Amino acid sequence: MKIAILPGDGIGTEIVAEAVKVLHVLGLKFETETALVGGTAYEAHGHPLPESTLKLAMQADAVLFGAVGDWKYDKLDRPLRPEQAILGLRKNMGLFANFRPAICYEQLVDASSLKPELIAGLDILIIRELTGDIYFGQPRGRRVATDGHFPGAEEAFDTMRYSRPEIERIAHVAFQAAMKRNKKVTSVDKANVLETFQLWKDVVTEVGKQYPEVTLDHMYVDNAAMQLVKEPKKFDVMVTGNMFGDILSDAAAMLTGSIGMLPSASLNAKNQGLYEPSHGSAPDIAGKGIANPLATILSAAMMLRFSLNQAQAADRIEAAVKKVLSQGLRTADIYSSGTTKVSTVQMGDAVVSALR
Ligand code: NAD
């Protein structure tokens, strides 16, 4: 088992260190190699996704990724910005299926901004298409202003597009996931306004016929956003495009209390995957030792289950996380009175002790 470790920027290095510590106590045999990505790679090599980093990721069975980005790079040309590294990895590795489970741990019911009865027992899975849609659409650009001055452009455009095969393969992923859960898929679109999403709706409906046991319903994205905060437990698997999935999965993240708790997996057709927390590099708290490492630790568990065929080890990590939460240990983002506030490293150590 070869794991590429790409910590990235901001809190990335702090949280990935804890996940790696956890992986090492499982008693499994694997090789790891670490490389720079994002802003740190730009500083060292002049590019956020250097050739050597991409090669390492492509040759690994799985990639454990922290986060990239910092506001100090906002003035760079777009292709050199740290966030381009993650888009480049997704595109080059063909990571078209993004899994974002939103699970509310019993011990964290009070950390949510919603009423406990709305989220207690919440267990939904958002499946986001990751390599198409407006984020990868062509053409894109800015039209030069009448004075010929680019920064003063009067107009900018990005093109939304999806092809039938792209929709078919993500729909299959969603129906197959639903078969292992509560057999319900909600496909989220904007077919009332966008041609791209009329095609999406038609193709998902066709694919759905191959899964007669699964109930399929369709929902416009604006309604889906509303229903997510009104009655989140009515969903099981939600499948949607790249941009809507980006937004809805962050909203779902907050239902569970903190974005610091939510793992994610991005898989290609060969089950090679990139595993990362759902949050970003959190420059506002970087270097303070207070970031929550649990989303990254749980991402490592998803990596063991999906790409490395080590479901038992994944179960052990998830049980250990529940145990530390039951012990009342909390990083600042999920802290409430009556619990014990711990640092990033102390939280990682607690998971290691629970595993041992
Ligand atoms: P963010 O997710 O980094 O932070 C949002 C808020 O959540 C902040 O207040 C932060 O302190 C908090 N937070 C995030 N993770 C946390 C954790 N583990 N523990 C405790 N608190 C946590 O989003 P942002 O501030 O919008 O973006 C910051 C940078 O991250 C930007 O450069 C953005 O482009 C980048 N980003 C990267 C990725 C990625 O690498 N995949 C994803 C999203 C954003």
mmCIF file of C-alpha atoms and ligand atoms in Angstrom:
data_model
loop_
_atom_site.group_PDB
_atom_site.id
_atom_site.type_symbol
_atom_site.label_atom_id
_atom_site.label_comp_id
_atom_site.label_asym_id
_atom_site.label_seq_id
_atom_site.Cartn_x
_atom_site.Cartn_y
_atom_site.Cartn_z
ATOM 1 C CA MET A 1 0.000 0.000 0.000
ATOM 2 C CA LYS A 2 1.483 3.288 -1.104
ATOM 3 C CA ILE A 3 0.107 6.468 0.402
ATOM 4 C CA ALA A 4 1.104 9.905 -0.859
ATOM 5 C CA ILE A 5 0.925 12.455 1.945
ATOM 6 C CA LEU A 6 0.230 16.018 0.794
ATOM 7 C CA PRO A 7 -0.263 18.269 3.857
ATOM 8 C CA GLY A 8 -0.463 21.583 1.943
ATOM 9 C CA ASP A 9 -0.906 24.957 3.607
ATOM 10 C CA GLY A 10 -2.259 26.552 6.777
ATOM 11 C CA ILE A 11 -3.637 24.014 9.238
ATOM 12 C CA GLY A 12 -2.981 21.287 6.614
ATOM 13 C CA THR A 13 0.371 20.329 8.121
ATOM 14 C CA GLU A 14 -0.997 20.251 11.691
ATOM 15 C CA ILE A 15 -4.023 18.048 10.983
ATOM 16 C CA VAL A 16 -2.303 15.667 8.559
ATOM 17 C CA ALA A 17 0.443 15.025 11.144
ATOM 18 C CA GLU A 18 -2.244 13.756 13.551
ATOM 19 C CA ALA A 19 -3.843 11.508 10.917
ATOM 20 C CA VAL A 20 -0.453 10.016 10.014
ATOM 21 C CA LYS A 21 0.212 9.367 13.719
ATOM 22 C CA VAL A 22 -3.109 7.486 13.911
ATOM 23 C CA LEU A 23 -2.346 5.423 10.772
ATOM 24 C CA HIS A 24 0.962 4.309 12.261
ATOM 25 C CA VAL A 25 -0.574 2.666 15.342
ATOM 26 C CA LEU A 26 -2.831 0.354 13.329
ATOM 27 C CA GLY A 27 -0.078 -2.201 12.772
ATOM 28 C CA LEU A 28 -0.575 -2.201 8.984
ATOM 29 C CA LYS A 29 2.247 -2.295 6.452
ATOM 30 C CA PHE A 30 2.292 0.694 4.132
ATOM 31 C CA GLU A 31 4.747 3.054 2.526
ATOM 32 C CA THR A 32 4.286 6.790 2.787
ATOM 33 C CA GLU A 33 5.958 9.608 0.914
ATOM 34 C CA THR A 34 5.332 13.279 1.593
ATOM 35 C CA ALA A 35 5.380 16.101 -0.969
ATOM 36 C CA LEU A 36 4.651 19.812 -1.190
ATOM 37 C CA VAL A 37 1.394 21.086 -2.650
ATOM 38 C CA GLY A 38 -0.418 24.422 -2.817
ATOM 39 C CA GLY A 39 1.176 27.636 -1.572
ATOM 40 C CA THR A 40 4.143 25.854 0.007
ATOM 41 C CA ALA A 41 4.875 24.181 -3.359
ATOM 42 C CA TYR A 42 4.516 27.513 -5.134
ATOM 43 C CA GLU A 43 7.081 29.050 -2.748
ATOM 44 C CA ALA A 44 9.552 26.199 -3.289
ATOM 45 C CA HIS A 45 9.014 25.324 -6.964
ATOM 46 C CA GLY A 46 7.043 28.216 -8.497
ATOM 47 C CA HIS A 47 3.953 26.022 -9.070
ATOM 48 C CA PRO A 48 1.177 24.817 -6.740
ATOM 49 C CA LEU A 49 1.212 21.316 -8.250
ATOM 50 C CA PRO A 50 4.805 20.494 -9.250
ATOM 51 C CA GLU A 51 5.385 17.593 -11.666
ATOM 52 C CA SER A 52 7.040 15.546 -8.884
ATOM 53 C CA THR A 53 4.001 15.920 -6.588
ATOM 54 C CA LEU A 54 1.562 14.980 -9.356
ATOM 55 C CA LYS A 55 3.683 11.936 -10.250
ATOM 56 C CA LEU A 56 3.780 10.786 -6.626
ATOM 57 C CA ALA A 57 -0.018 11.138 -6.331
ATOM 58 C CA MET A 58 -0.697 9.320 -9.611
ATOM 59 C CA GLN A 59 1.531 6.380 -8.609
ATOM 60 C CA ALA A 60 0.083 5.980 -5.106
ATOM 61 C CA ASP A 61 -2.886 3.804 -4.147
ATOM 62 C CA ALA A 62 -4.285 6.732 -2.211
ATOM 63 C CA VAL A 63 -3.511 10.341 -1.389
ATOM 64 C CA LEU A 64 -4.005 11.820 2.068
ATOM 65 C CA PHE A 65 -4.448 15.548 1.525
ATOM 66 C CA GLY A 66 -4.627 18.374 4.075
ATOM 67 C CA ALA A 67 -5.762 21.668 2.559
ATOM 68 C CA VAL A 68 -4.382 24.398 0.319
ATOM 69 C CA GLY A 69 -4.764 28.137 0.093
ATOM 70 C CA ASP A 70 -4.025 31.389 1.802
ATOM 71 C CA TRP A 71 -5.366 34.855 1.201
ATOM 72 C CA LYS A 72 -1.811 36.091 0.583
ATOM 73 C CA TYR A 73 -1.888 34.302 -2.815
ATOM 74 C CA ASP A 74 -5.096 36.014 -3.993
ATOM 75 C CA LYS A 75 -3.128 38.412 -6.182
ATOM 76 C CA LEU A 76 -1.404 35.609 -8.150
ATOM 77 C CA ASP A 77 -2.559 34.699 -11.663
ATOM 78 C CA ARG A 78 -5.265 32.042 -11.369
ATOM 79 C CA PRO A 79 -3.165 29.071 -12.682
ATOM 80 C CA LEU A 80 -0.580 29.713 -9.952
ATOM 81 C CA ARG A 81 -3.011 29.963 -7.040
ATOM 82 C CA PRO A 82 -2.794 27.155 -4.451
ATOM 83 C CA GLU A 83 -6.393 26.021 -5.075
ATOM 84 C CA GLN A 84 -5.425 25.068 -8.643
ATOM 85 C CA ALA A 85 -3.436 22.160 -7.179
ATOM 86 C CA ILE A 86 -6.565 20.417 -5.993
ATOM 87 C CA LEU A 87 -8.324 21.003 -9.311
ATOM 88 C CA GLY A 88 -5.236 19.634 -11.124
ATOM 89 C CA LEU A 89 -5.137 16.509 -8.948
ATOM 90 C CA ARG A 90 -8.858 15.872 -9.490
ATOM 91 C CA LYS A 91 -8.560 16.289 -13.247
ATOM 92 C CA ASN A 92 -5.328 14.290 -13.712
ATOM 93 C CA MET A 93 -6.354 11.440 -11.416
ATOM 94 C CA GLY A 94 -9.879 11.392 -12.896
ATOM 95 C CA LEU A 95 -11.451 11.795 -9.438
ATOM 96 C CA PHE A 96 -15.022 12.287 -10.586
ATOM 97 C CA ALA A 97 -16.923 11.109 -7.507
ATOM 98 C CA ASN A 98 -16.775 13.054 -4.273
ATOM 99 C CA PHE A 99 -18.296 11.460 -1.176
ATOM 100 C CA ARG A 100 -19.182 13.743 1.697
ATOM 101 C CA PRO A 101 -20.946 11.999 4.536
ATOM 102 C CA ALA A 102 -22.634 14.314 7.033
ATOM 103 C CA ILE A 103 -23.039 12.388 10.248
ATOM 104 C CA CYS A 104 -24.109 13.942 13.506
ATOM 105 C CA TYR A 105 -22.327 12.280 16.390
ATOM 106 C CA GLU A 106 -24.639 11.831 19.349
ATOM 107 C CA GLN A 107 -22.104 13.563 21.608
ATOM 108 C CA LEU A 108 -22.082 16.681 19.394
ATOM 109 C CA VAL A 109 -25.804 17.249 18.994
ATOM 110 C CA ASP A 110 -25.508 20.490 20.988
ATOM 111 C CA ALA A 111 -22.725 21.843 18.753
ATOM 112 C CA SER A 112 -25.123 22.224 15.823
ATOM 113 C CA SER A 113 -26.912 25.492 15.169
ATOM 114 C CA LEU A 114 -30.106 23.500 14.507
ATOM 115 C CA LYS A 115 -32.437 22.138 17.170
ATOM 116 C CA PRO A 116 -31.226 18.778 18.539
ATOM 117 C CA GLU A 117 -34.364 16.935 17.387
ATOM 118 C CA LEU A 118 -33.692 17.996 13.785
ATOM 119 C CA ILE A 119 -30.204 16.566 13.635
ATOM 120 C CA ALA A 120 -29.923 13.796 16.267
ATOM 121 C CA GLY A 121 -29.132 10.608 14.352
ATOM 122 C CA LEU A 122 -28.451 12.482 11.084
ATOM 123 C CA ASP A 123 -26.588 10.303 8.577
ATOM 124 C CA ILE A 124 -26.715 11.560 5.000
ATOM 125 C CA LEU A 125 -24.316 11.205 2.097
ATOM 126 C CA ILE A 126 -23.772 13.937 -0.449
ATOM 127 C CA ILE A 127 -22.258 12.729 -3.716
ATOM 128 C CA ARG A 128 -20.842 15.563 -5.753
ATOM 129 C CA GLU A 129 -19.651 15.239 -9.362
ATOM 130 C CA LEU A 130 -16.154 16.601 -9.273
ATOM 131 C CA THR A 131 -14.579 16.943 -12.712
ATOM 132 C CA GLY A 132 -17.244 18.653 -14.817
ATOM 133 C CA ASP A 133 -19.701 21.558 -14.604
ATOM 134 C CA ILE A 134 -18.889 25.231 -14.590
ATOM 135 C CA TYR A 135 -15.586 24.783 -12.680
ATOM 136 C CA PHE A 136 -14.089 23.028 -15.703
ATOM 137 C CA GLY A 137 -16.214 24.542 -18.482
ATOM 138 C CA GLN A 138 -14.739 26.069 -21.632
ATOM 139 C CA PRO A 139 -14.743 28.770 -22.797
ATOM 140 C CA ARG A 140 -14.066 30.955 -19.800
ATOM 141 C CA GLY A 141 -12.515 34.342 -19.470
ATOM 142 C CA ARG A 142 -12.844 38.072 -19.155
ATOM 143 C CA ARG A 143 -13.533 40.398 -22.038
ATOM 144 C CA VAL A 144 -11.007 43.168 -22.404
ATOM 145 C CA ALA A 145 -12.451 46.589 -21.577
ATOM 146 C CA THR A 146 -13.007 49.137 -24.351
ATOM 147 C CA ASP A 147 -9.750 50.864 -23.413
ATOM 148 C CA GLY A 148 -7.935 47.552 -24.061
ATOM 149 C CA HIS A 149 -7.143 47.219 -20.365
ATOM 150 C CA PHE A 150 -7.676 43.653 -19.050
ATOM 151 C CA PRO A 151 -7.978 44.323 -15.303
ATOM 152 C CA GLY A 152 -10.720 46.811 -16.144
ATOM 153 C CA ALA A 153 -12.728 44.130 -17.999
ATOM 154 C CA GLU A 154 -16.439 44.825 -18.346
ATOM 155 C CA GLU A 155 -17.559 41.220 -18.602
ATOM 156 C CA ALA A 156 -16.492 37.759 -17.430
ATOM 157 C CA PHE A 157 -17.896 34.341 -18.269
ATOM 158 C CA ASP A 158 -17.641 30.661 -17.309
ATOM 159 C CA THR A 159 -19.451 27.949 -19.218
ATOM 160 C CA MET A 160 -21.567 25.278 -17.550
ATOM 161 C CA ARG A 161 -21.530 21.926 -19.326
ATOM 162 C CA TYR A 162 -22.104 18.234 -18.655
ATOM 163 C CA SER A 163 -21.988 15.293 -21.059
ATOM 164 C CA ARG A 164 -24.247 12.230 -20.869
ATOM 165 C CA PRO A 165 -21.389 9.818 -19.871
ATOM 166 C CA GLU A 166 -20.282 12.152 -17.088
ATOM 167 C CA ILE A 167 -23.801 12.207 -15.640
ATOM 168 C CA GLU A 168 -24.311 8.462 -16.129
ATOM 169 C CA ARG A 169 -21.222 7.450 -14.168
ATOM 170 C CA ILE A 170 -21.937 9.688 -11.168
ATOM 171 C CA ALA A 171 -25.579 8.554 -11.178
ATOM 172 C CA HIS A 172 -24.438 4.916 -10.994
ATOM 173 C CA VAL A 173 -22.165 5.777 -8.061
ATOM 174 C CA ALA A 174 -25.107 7.384 -6.248
ATOM 175 C CA PHE A 175 -27.538 4.505 -6.850
ATOM 176 C CA GLN A 176 -24.922 1.936 -5.831
ATOM 177 C CA ALA A 177 -24.212 3.861 -2.626
ATOM 178 C CA ALA A 178 -27.966 4.074 -1.913
ATOM 179 C CA MET A 179 -28.285 0.289 -2.341
ATOM 180 C CA LYS A 180 -25.923 -0.088 0.658
ATOM 181 C CA ARG A 181 -27.892 2.465 2.685
ATOM 182 C CA ASN A 182 -31.591 3.400 2.870
ATOM 183 C CA LYS A 183 -32.236 3.045 -0.882
ATOM 184 C CA LYS A 184 -33.202 6.649 -1.527
ATOM 185 C CA VAL A 185 -31.560 9.086 -3.972
ATOM 186 C CA THR A 186 -32.391 12.775 -4.265
ATOM 187 C CA SER A 187 -30.972 14.272 -7.447
ATOM 188 C CA VAL A 188 -30.458 18.020 -7.099
ATOM 189 C CA ASP A 189 -30.658 20.192 -10.222
ATOM 190 C CA LYS A 190 -31.853 23.504 -11.626
ATOM 191 C CA ALA A 191 -33.643 22.003 -14.614
ATOM 192 C CA ASN A 192 -36.279 24.753 -14.552
ATOM 193 C CA VAL A 193 -33.655 27.301 -15.666
ATOM 194 C CA LEU A 194 -30.563 25.522 -17.005
ATOM 195 C CA GLU A 195 -30.321 23.231 -20.066
ATOM 196 C CA THR A 196 -27.303 21.504 -18.496
ATOM 197 C CA PHE A 197 -29.448 20.406 -15.589
ATOM 198 C CA GLN A 198 -32.387 19.334 -17.755
ATOM 199 C CA LEU A 199 -29.953 16.846 -19.322
ATOM 200 C CA TRP A 200 -28.766 15.939 -15.802
ATOM 201 C CA LYS A 201 -32.330 15.213 -14.682
ATOM 202 C CA ASP A 202 -33.162 13.158 -17.809
ATOM 203 C CA VAL A 203 -30.015 11.024 -17.555
ATOM 204 C CA VAL A 204 -30.329 10.407 -13.789
ATOM 205 C CA THR A 205 -33.939 9.313 -14.372
ATOM 206 C CA GLU A 206 -32.831 6.863 -17.097
ATOM 207 C CA VAL A 207 -30.037 5.400 -14.940
ATOM 208 C CA GLY A 208 -32.480 5.110 -12.034
ATOM 209 C CA LYS A 209 -34.554 2.590 -13.999
ATOM 210 C CA GLN A 210 -31.677 0.118 -13.562
ATOM 211 C CA TYR A 211 -32.107 0.350 -9.775
ATOM 212 C CA PRO A 212 -35.814 -0.397 -9.216
ATOM 213 C CA GLU A 213 -35.299 -0.878 -5.462
ATOM 214 C CA VAL A 214 -34.082 2.687 -5.052
ATOM 215 C CA THR A 215 -36.569 5.543 -4.731
ATOM 216 C CA LEU A 216 -35.491 8.533 -6.816
ATOM 217 C CA ASP A 217 -36.737 12.044 -6.390
ATOM 218 C CA HIS A 218 -35.640 15.311 -7.987
ATOM 219 C CA MET A 219 -35.270 18.628 -6.210
ATOM 220 C CA TYR A 220 -34.278 22.109 -7.384
ATOM 221 C CA VAL A 221 -31.111 23.303 -5.717
ATOM 222 C CA ASP A 222 -32.742 26.288 -3.995
ATOM 223 C CA ASN A 223 -35.345 24.010 -2.424
ATOM 224 C CA ALA A 224 -32.631 21.469 -1.512
ATOM 225 C CA ALA A 225 -30.736 24.184 0.387
ATOM 226 C CA MET A 226 -33.912 25.025 2.265
ATOM 227 C CA GLN A 227 -34.841 21.396 3.020
ATOM 228 C CA LEU A 228 -31.285 20.686 4.253
ATOM 229 C CA VAL A 229 -31.748 23.108 7.115
ATOM 230 C CA LYS A 230 -35.486 22.462 7.592
ATOM 231 C CA GLU A 231 -35.618 18.671 7.639
ATOM 232 C CA PRO A 232 -32.167 17.219 6.891
ATOM 233 C CA LYS A 233 -33.033 13.707 8.064
ATOM 234 C CA LYS A 234 -35.402 13.215 5.152
ATOM 235 C CA PHE A 235 -32.404 12.758 2.832
ATOM 236 C CA ASP A 236 -30.380 9.591 2.376
ATOM 237 C CA VAL A 237 -28.098 10.001 -0.679
ATOM 238 C CA MET A 238 -28.062 13.354 -2.418
ATOM 239 C CA VAL A 239 -26.374 13.506 -5.841
ATOM 240 C CA THR A 240 -25.570 16.710 -7.656
ATOM 241 C CA GLY A 241 -23.177 18.587 -9.918
ATOM 242 C CA ASN A 242 -19.874 20.147 -9.020
ATOM 243 C CA MET A 243 -20.955 23.668 -8.077
ATOM 244 C CA PHE A 244 -24.222 22.834 -6.309
ATOM 245 C CA GLY A 245 -22.432 20.009 -4.475
ATOM 246 C CA ASP A 246 -19.696 22.371 -3.346
ATOM 247 C CA ILE A 247 -22.208 24.694 -1.736
ATOM 248 C CA LEU A 248 -24.675 22.128 -0.355
ATOM 249 C CA SER A 249 -21.990 19.959 1.207
ATOM 250 C CA ASP A 250 -20.599 22.907 3.169
ATOM 251 C CA ALA A 251 -24.112 23.720 4.385
ATOM 252 C CA ALA A 252 -24.551 20.057 5.381
ATOM 253 C CA ALA A 253 -21.205 20.228 7.157
ATOM 254 C CA MET A 254 -22.468 22.897 9.509
ATOM 255 C CA LEU A 255 -25.550 20.828 10.380
ATOM 256 C CA THR A 256 -23.243 18.490 12.203
ATOM 257 C CA GLY A 257 -21.708 21.191 14.361
ATOM 258 C CA SER A 258 -18.338 21.846 12.824
ATOM 259 C CA ILE A 259 -16.731 21.591 9.458
ATOM 260 C CA GLY A 260 -13.749 20.272 11.428
ATOM 261 C CA MET A 261 -15.572 16.934 11.842
ATOM 262 C CA LEU A 262 -16.310 16.078 8.214
ATOM 263 C CA PRO A 263 -14.182 13.809 6.048
ATOM 264 C CA SER A 264 -14.380 13.406 2.286
ATOM 265 C CA ALA A 265 -13.273 10.947 -0.362
ATOM 266 C CA SER A 266 -12.790 11.587 -4.071
ATOM 267 C CA LEU A 267 -12.560 8.453 -6.166
ATOM 268 C CA ASN A 268 -11.796 7.540 -9.752
ATOM 269 C CA ALA A 269 -12.974 4.518 -11.724
ATOM 270 C CA LYS A 270 -10.089 2.402 -10.327
ATOM 271 C CA ASN A 271 -10.922 3.183 -6.680
ATOM 272 C CA GLN A 272 -7.762 5.208 -6.412
ATOM 273 C CA GLY A 273 -8.703 8.084 -4.175
ATOM 274 C CA LEU A 274 -7.823 11.384 -2.642
ATOM 275 C CA TYR A 275 -8.922 11.785 0.965
ATOM 276 C CA GLU A 276 -9.199 15.156 2.624
ATOM 277 C CA PRO A 277 -11.180 17.012 5.255
ATOM 278 C CA SER A 278 -14.140 18.974 3.865
ATOM 279 C CA HIS A 279 -12.743 22.248 5.150
ATOM 280 C CA GLY A 280 -10.002 24.502 3.815
ATOM 281 C CA SER A 281 -6.634 25.628 5.161
ATOM 282 C CA ALA A 282 -8.185 27.922 7.799
ATOM 283 C CA PRO A 283 -5.457 30.601 7.704
ATOM 284 C CA ASP A 284 -7.219 32.390 10.591
ATOM 285 C CA ILE A 285 -6.234 29.636 13.047
ATOM 286 C CA ALA A 286 -3.125 28.183 11.359
ATOM 287 C CA GLY A 287 -0.123 27.692 13.627
ATOM 288 C CA LYS A 288 -2.177 28.094 16.807
ATOM 289 C CA GLY A 289 -2.477 24.365 17.514
ATOM 290 C CA ILE A 290 -6.256 24.575 17.881
ATOM 291 C CA ALA A 291 -7.512 23.063 14.587
ATOM 292 C CA ASN A 292 -9.738 20.017 14.821
ATOM 293 C CA PRO A 293 -7.866 17.034 13.295
ATOM 294 C CA LEU A 294 -10.879 14.669 13.395
ATOM 295 C CA ALA A 295 -12.085 15.373 9.825
ATOM 296 C CA THR A 296 -8.636 14.386 8.551
ATOM 297 C CA ILE A 297 -8.414 11.351 10.840
ATOM 298 C CA LEU A 298 -11.864 10.245 9.599
ATOM 299 C CA SER A 299 -10.705 10.869 6.011
ATOM 300 C CA ALA A 300 -7.840 8.452 6.689
ATOM 301 C CA ALA A 301 -10.477 5.918 7.801
ATOM 302 C CA MET A 302 -12.353 6.419 4.512
ATOM 303 C CA MET A 303 -9.048 5.881 2.685
ATOM 304 C CA LEU A 304 -8.534 2.548 4.447
ATOM 305 C CA ARG A 305 -12.080 1.460 3.572
ATOM 306 C CA PHE A 306 -12.409 2.645 -0.044
ATOM 307 C CA SER A 307 -8.922 2.479 -1.563
ATOM 308 C CA LEU A 308 -6.879 0.177 0.670
ATOM 309 C CA ASN A 309 -9.395 -2.569 1.426
ATOM 310 C CA GLN A 310 -8.878 -2.328 5.193
ATOM 311 C CA ALA A 311 -12.451 -1.939 6.414
ATOM 312 C CA GLN A 312 -11.671 -3.309 9.869
ATOM 313 C CA ALA A 313 -8.950 -0.734 10.470
ATOM 314 C CA ALA A 314 -11.376 1.964 9.274
ATOM 315 C CA ASP A 315 -13.991 0.746 11.776
ATOM 316 C CA ARG A 316 -11.379 0.889 14.545
ATOM 317 C CA ILE A 317 -10.542 4.530 13.783
ATOM 318 C CA GLU A 318 -14.206 5.523 13.692
ATOM 319 C CA ALA A 319 -14.841 3.770 17.011
ATOM 320 C CA ALA A 320 -11.805 5.513 18.529
ATOM 321 C CA VAL A 321 -13.141 8.916 17.424
ATOM 322 C CA LYS A 322 -16.510 8.168 19.047
ATOM 323 C CA LYS A 323 -14.674 7.117 22.198
ATOM 324 C CA VAL A 324 -12.704 10.376 22.541
ATOM 325 C CA LEU A 325 -15.910 12.356 21.988
ATOM 326 C CA SER A 326 -17.616 10.280 24.705
ATOM 327 C CA GLN A 327 -14.691 11.098 26.995
ATOM 328 C CA GLY A 328 -15.711 14.746 26.592
ATOM 329 C CA LEU A 329 -12.585 15.828 24.691
ATOM 330 C CA ARG A 330 -13.209 18.748 22.319
ATOM 331 C CA THR A 331 -11.123 21.062 20.168
ATOM 332 C CA ALA A 332 -12.179 24.723 20.322
ATOM 333 C CA ASP A 333 -14.570 24.524 17.337
ATOM 334 C CA ILE A 334 -16.778 21.903 19.032
ATOM 335 C CA TYR A 335 -16.203 22.916 22.649
ATOM 336 C CA SER A 336 -19.178 23.488 24.928
ATOM 337 C CA SER A 337 -19.355 23.968 28.686
ATOM 338 C CA GLY A 338 -18.871 20.786 30.678
ATOM 339 C CA THR A 339 -16.420 19.331 28.139
ATOM 340 C CA THR A 340 -12.623 19.430 28.116
ATOM 341 C CA LYS A 341 -10.886 21.701 25.629
ATOM 342 C CA VAL A 342 -7.866 20.067 23.947
ATOM 343 C CA SER A 343 -5.326 21.097 21.319
ATOM 344 C CA THR A 344 -4.850 19.550 17.868
ATOM 345 C CA VAL A 345 -2.010 17.353 19.123
ATOM 346 C CA GLN A 346 -3.857 16.321 22.294
ATOM 347 C CA MET A 347 -6.857 15.265 20.200
ATOM 348 C CA GLY A 348 -4.594 13.164 17.934
ATOM 349 C CA ASP A 349 -2.938 11.625 21.007
ATOM 350 C CA ALA A 350 -6.352 10.788 22.491
ATOM 351 C CA VAL A 351 -7.396 8.940 19.306
ATOM 352 C CA VAL A 352 -4.082 7.040 19.394
ATOM 353 C CA SER A 353 -4.681 6.045 23.061
ATOM 354 C CA ALA A 354 -8.250 4.967 22.274
ATOM 355 C CA LEU A 355 -6.925 2.786 19.446
ATOM 356 C CA ARG A 356 -4.306 1.229 21.656
HETATM 357 P P1 NAD B 1 -11.944 27.209 5.677
HETATM 358 O O1 NAD B 1 -12.685 25.916 5.593
HETATM 359 O O2 NAD B 1 -10.472 27.134 5.606
HETATM 360 O O3 NAD B 1 -12.358 27.948 7.033
HETATM 361 C C1 NAD B 1 -13.704 28.349 7.325
HETATM 362 C C2 NAD B 1 -13.864 28.527 8.832
HETATM 363 O O4 NAD B 1 -13.858 27.234 9.457
HETATM 364 C C3 NAD B 1 -12.729 29.314 9.477
HETATM 365 O O5 NAD B 1 -13.235 30.107 10.517
HETATM 366 C C4 NAD B 1 -11.824 28.244 10.051
HETATM 367 O O6 NAD B 1 -11.071 28.653 11.174
HETATM 368 C C5 NAD B 1 -12.807 27.143 10.408
HETATM 369 N N1 NAD B 1 -12.205 25.808 10.292
HETATM 370 C C6 NAD B 1 -11.907 25.156 9.127
HETATM 371 N N2 NAD B 1 -11.338 23.972 9.403
HETATM 372 C C7 NAD B 1 -11.277 23.865 10.750
HETATM 373 C C8 NAD B 1 -10.771 22.869 11.641
HETATM 374 N N3 NAD B 1 -10.213 21.708 11.210
HETATM 375 N N4 NAD B 1 -10.855 23.092 12.961
HETATM 376 C C9 NAD B 1 -11.416 24.221 13.426
HETATM 377 N N5 NAD B 1 -11.908 25.200 12.651
HETATM 378 C C10 NAD B 1 -11.834 25.026 11.309
HETATM 379 O O7 NAD B 1 -12.531 28.140 4.522
HETATM 380 P P2 NAD B 1 -12.086 29.622 4.042
HETATM 381 O O8 NAD B 1 -11.677 30.434 5.225
HETATM 382 O O9 NAD B 1 -13.166 30.067 3.163
HETATM 383 O O10 NAD B 1 -10.827 29.372 3.122
HETATM 384 C C11 NAD B 1 -9.481 29.470 3.569
HETATM 385 C C12 NAD B 1 -8.558 28.999 2.451
HETATM 386 O O11 NAD B 1 -8.768 27.598 2.210
HETATM 387 C C13 NAD B 1 -8.817 29.704 1.111
HETATM 388 O O12 NAD B 1 -7.579 29.970 0.515
HETATM 389 C C14 NAD B 1 -9.620 28.675 0.322
HETATM 390 O O13 NAD B 1 -9.468 28.829 -1.061
HETATM 391 C C15 NAD B 1 -8.991 27.403 0.816
HETATM 392 N N6 NAD B 1 -9.816 26.184 0.650
HETATM 393 C C16 NAD B 1 -9.153 25.044 0.309
HETATM 394 C C17 NAD B 1 -9.845 23.857 0.185
HETATM 395 C C18 NAD B 1 -9.055 22.610 -0.162
HETATM 396 O O14 NAD B 1 -7.855 22.582 0.033
HETATM 397 N N7 NAD B 1 -9.683 21.552 -0.648
HETATM 398 C C19 NAD B 1 -11.224 23.822 0.428
HETATM 399 C C20 NAD B 1 -11.876 25.004 0.821
HETATM 400 C C21 NAD B 1 -11.166 26.205 0.936
#
